[in-house]
Amino acid sequence: ILSFQVVGGKVKKPGKRGRKPAKIDLKAKLERSRQSARECRARKKLRYQYLEELVSSRERAICALREELEMYKQWCMAMDQGKIPSEIKALLTGEEQGKAQQNSTKLAKAGKTEANSSNP
C-alpha cells in the first residue's frame, strides 16, 4: 500500500528525492579528494620552484648591472681627470673600423646591383 501525503495542495511521496549516496561513492569521493590535494601540492611546488629560479636569475642580472654601472663610473672619473680608458679607445677604434667595413660593404653591394642592372 502506498501512502501519499497532501501538503499545501500537492501530493508528496514518502522518502528523499535524488540519488542516495552509497559507501562506494563516499570512498571514491575521498580518493578523488586525496588525488586533487596531491595535484594541488605538486602544482604549488612547481610554482615555488619557478618563482625561486626567477628571483635568482633577476638577482644575477642586478649584480651584473651593478658591476657595469661601477665600470662606467670608473670610466667617467678617469675621463674627468683627463685620462681616456683603454676600453673606450678600443670601442672608438672598433666603431671606426666597423663604420669603414659597413661603408665598403655598401659600396660593394651598390657596385654589384649596378653591374646586375646594366646586364639585362
mmCIF file of C-alpha atoms in Angstrom:
data_model
loop_
_atom_site.group_PDB
_atom_site.id
_atom_site.type_symbol
_atom_site.label_atom_id
_atom_site.label_comp_id
_atom_site.label_asym_id
_atom_site.label_seq_id
_atom_site.Cartn_x
_atom_site.Cartn_y
_atom_site.Cartn_z
ATOM 1 C CA ILE A 1 0.000 0.000 0.000
ATOM 2 C CA LEU A 2 1.409 3.374 -0.994
ATOM 3 C CA SER A 3 0.720 6.243 1.299
ATOM 4 C CA PHE A 4 0.604 9.777 -0.017
ATOM 5 C CA GLN A 5 0.575 12.988 1.955
ATOM 6 C CA VAL A 6 -1.161 16.120 0.836
ATOM 7 C CA VAL A 7 0.849 19.190 1.840
ATOM 8 C CA GLY A 8 -0.094 22.609 0.567
ATOM 9 C CA GLY A 9 -2.306 21.149 -2.114
ATOM 10 C CA LYS A 10 0.499 18.985 -3.528
ATOM 11 C CA VAL A 11 0.827 15.242 -3.282
ATOM 12 C CA LYS A 12 4.154 14.148 -1.742
ATOM 13 C CA LYS A 13 5.601 10.683 -1.980
ATOM 14 C CA PRO A 14 7.431 9.295 1.038
ATOM 15 C CA GLY A 15 11.218 9.203 1.046
ATOM 16 C CA LYS A 16 14.015 11.529 -0.115
ATOM 17 C CA ARG A 17 14.384 12.803 -3.644
ATOM 18 C CA GLY A 18 17.534 12.429 -5.732
ATOM 19 C CA ARG A 19 20.343 9.925 -5.617
ATOM 20 C CA LYS A 20 21.191 8.135 -2.454
ATOM 21 C CA PRO A 21 24.978 8.152 -1.919
ATOM 22 C CA ALA A 22 26.414 4.714 -1.392
ATOM 23 C CA LYS A 23 29.515 3.848 0.629
ATOM 24 C CA ILE A 24 31.353 3.173 -2.628
ATOM 25 C CA ASP A 25 30.640 6.734 -3.732
ATOM 26 C CA LEU A 26 31.988 8.028 -0.430
ATOM 27 C CA LYS A 27 35.227 6.063 -0.861
ATOM 28 C CA ALA A 28 35.565 7.302 -4.437
ATOM 29 C CA LYS A 29 34.919 10.861 -3.308
ATOM 30 C CA LEU A 30 37.610 10.609 -0.638
ATOM 31 C CA GLU A 31 40.078 9.188 -3.161
ATOM 32 C CA ARG A 32 39.294 11.974 -5.658
ATOM 33 C CA SER A 33 39.804 14.488 -2.878
ATOM 34 C CA ARG A 34 43.179 12.971 -1.964
ATOM 35 C CA GLN A 35 44.249 12.931 -5.618
ATOM 36 C CA SER A 36 43.185 16.537 -6.052
ATOM 37 C CA ALA A 37 45.168 17.529 -2.952
ATOM 38 C CA ARG A 38 48.270 15.711 -4.289
ATOM 39 C CA GLU A 39 47.980 17.518 -7.620
ATOM 40 C CA CYS A 40 47.487 20.851 -5.866
ATOM 41 C CA ARG A 41 50.621 20.322 -3.765
ATOM 42 C CA ALA A 42 52.600 19.346 -6.876
ATOM 43 C CA ARG A 43 51.429 22.489 -8.731
ATOM 44 C CA LYS A 44 52.303 24.621 -5.714
ATOM 45 C CA LYS A 45 55.780 23.075 -5.518
ATOM 46 C CA LEU A 46 56.399 23.734 -9.234
ATOM 47 C CA ARG A 47 55.159 27.307 -8.902
ATOM 48 C CA TYR A 48 57.523 27.972 -5.983
ATOM 49 C CA GLN A 49 60.457 26.410 -7.862
ATOM 50 C CA TYR A 50 59.703 28.619 -10.878
ATOM 51 C CA LEU A 51 59.495 31.727 -8.696
ATOM 52 C CA GLU A 52 62.754 30.883 -6.888
ATOM 53 C CA GLU A 53 64.550 30.431 -10.216
ATOM 54 C CA LEU A 54 63.089 33.708 -11.458
ATOM 55 C CA VAL A 55 64.260 35.545 -8.339
ATOM 56 C CA SER A 56 67.780 34.108 -8.582
ATOM 57 C CA SER A 57 68.079 34.996 -12.273
ATOM 58 C CA ARG A 58 66.900 38.548 -11.563
ATOM 59 C CA GLU A 59 69.407 38.829 -8.693
ATOM 60 C CA ARG A 60 72.206 37.736 -11.040
ATOM 61 C CA ALA A 61 71.071 40.317 -13.592
ATOM 62 C CA ILE A 62 71.048 43.017 -10.908
ATOM 63 C CA CYS A 63 74.613 42.108 -9.875
ATOM 64 C CA ALA A 64 75.786 42.231 -13.490
ATOM 65 C CA LEU A 65 74.152 45.628 -13.998
ATOM 66 C CA ARG A 66 75.705 46.983 -10.790
ATOM 67 C CA GLU A 67 79.137 45.846 -11.971
ATOM 68 C CA GLU A 68 78.550 47.506 -15.337
ATOM 69 C CA LEU A 69 77.414 50.714 -13.630
ATOM 70 C CA GLU A 70 80.526 50.691 -11.436
ATOM 71 C CA MET A 71 82.688 50.244 -14.533
ATOM 72 C CA TYR A 72 81.023 53.259 -16.197
ATOM 73 C CA LYS A 73 81.522 55.321 -13.041
ATOM 74 C CA GLN A 74 85.227 54.451 -13.090
ATOM 75 C CA TRP A 75 85.437 55.457 -16.745
ATOM 76 C CA CYS A 76 83.730 58.785 -16.031
ATOM 77 C CA MET A 77 86.064 59.534 -13.112
ATOM 78 C CA ALA A 78 89.060 58.729 -15.336
ATOM 79 C CA MET A 79 87.777 60.998 -18.110
ATOM 80 C CA ASP A 80 87.151 63.797 -15.579
ATOM 81 C CA GLN A 81 90.872 63.553 -14.747
ATOM 82 C CA GLY A 82 91.727 63.852 -18.442
ATOM 83 C CA LYS A 83 92.512 60.176 -18.998
ATOM 84 C CA ILE A 84 90.818 58.081 -21.650
ATOM 85 C CA PRO A 85 90.349 54.481 -20.533
ATOM 86 C CA SER A 86 91.766 51.872 -22.890
ATOM 87 C CA GLU A 87 88.327 50.209 -23.137
ATOM 88 C CA ILE A 88 86.808 53.399 -24.558
ATOM 89 C CA LYS A 89 89.699 53.752 -27.010
ATOM 90 C CA ALA A 90 89.083 50.180 -28.134
ATOM 91 C CA LEU A 91 85.365 50.872 -28.511
ATOM 92 C CA LEU A 92 86.034 54.019 -30.535
ATOM 93 C CA THR A 93 88.558 52.361 -32.830
ATOM 94 C CA GLY A 94 86.234 49.362 -33.154
ATOM 95 C CA GLU A 95 83.364 51.655 -34.174
ATOM 96 C CA GLU A 96 85.554 53.414 -36.725
ATOM 97 C CA GLN A 97 86.639 50.072 -38.166
ATOM 98 C CA GLY A 98 83.026 48.884 -38.132
ATOM 99 C CA LYS A 99 81.883 52.000 -39.993
ATOM 100 C CA ALA A 100 84.660 51.562 -42.562
ATOM 101 C CA GLN A 101 83.636 47.931 -43.070
ATOM 102 C CA GLN A 102 79.957 48.908 -43.432
ATOM 103 C CA ASN A 103 80.816 51.583 -45.966
ATOM 104 C CA SER A 104 82.982 49.195 -48.004
ATOM 105 C CA THR A 105 80.214 46.566 -47.868
ATOM 106 C CA LYS A 106 77.631 49.127 -49.027
ATOM 107 C CA LEU A 107 79.880 50.215 -51.886
ATOM 108 C CA ALA A 108 80.466 46.622 -52.943
ATOM 109 C CA LYS A 109 76.727 45.881 -52.877
ATOM 110 C CA ALA A 110 75.985 49.065 -54.805
ATOM 111 C CA GLY A 111 78.575 48.087 -57.408
ATOM 112 C CA LYS A 112 77.020 44.623 -57.745
ATOM 113 C CA THR A 113 73.490 45.995 -58.186
ATOM 114 C CA GLU A 114 74.695 48.490 -60.778
ATOM 115 C CA ALA A 115 76.528 45.722 -62.625
ATOM 116 C CA ASN A 116 73.444 43.487 -62.494
ATOM 117 C CA SER A 117 71.104 46.226 -63.663
ATOM 118 C CA SER A 118 73.334 47.061 -66.668
ATOM 119 C CA ASN A 119 73.312 43.423 -67.802
ATOM 120 C CA PRO A 120 69.749 42.554 -68.924
#
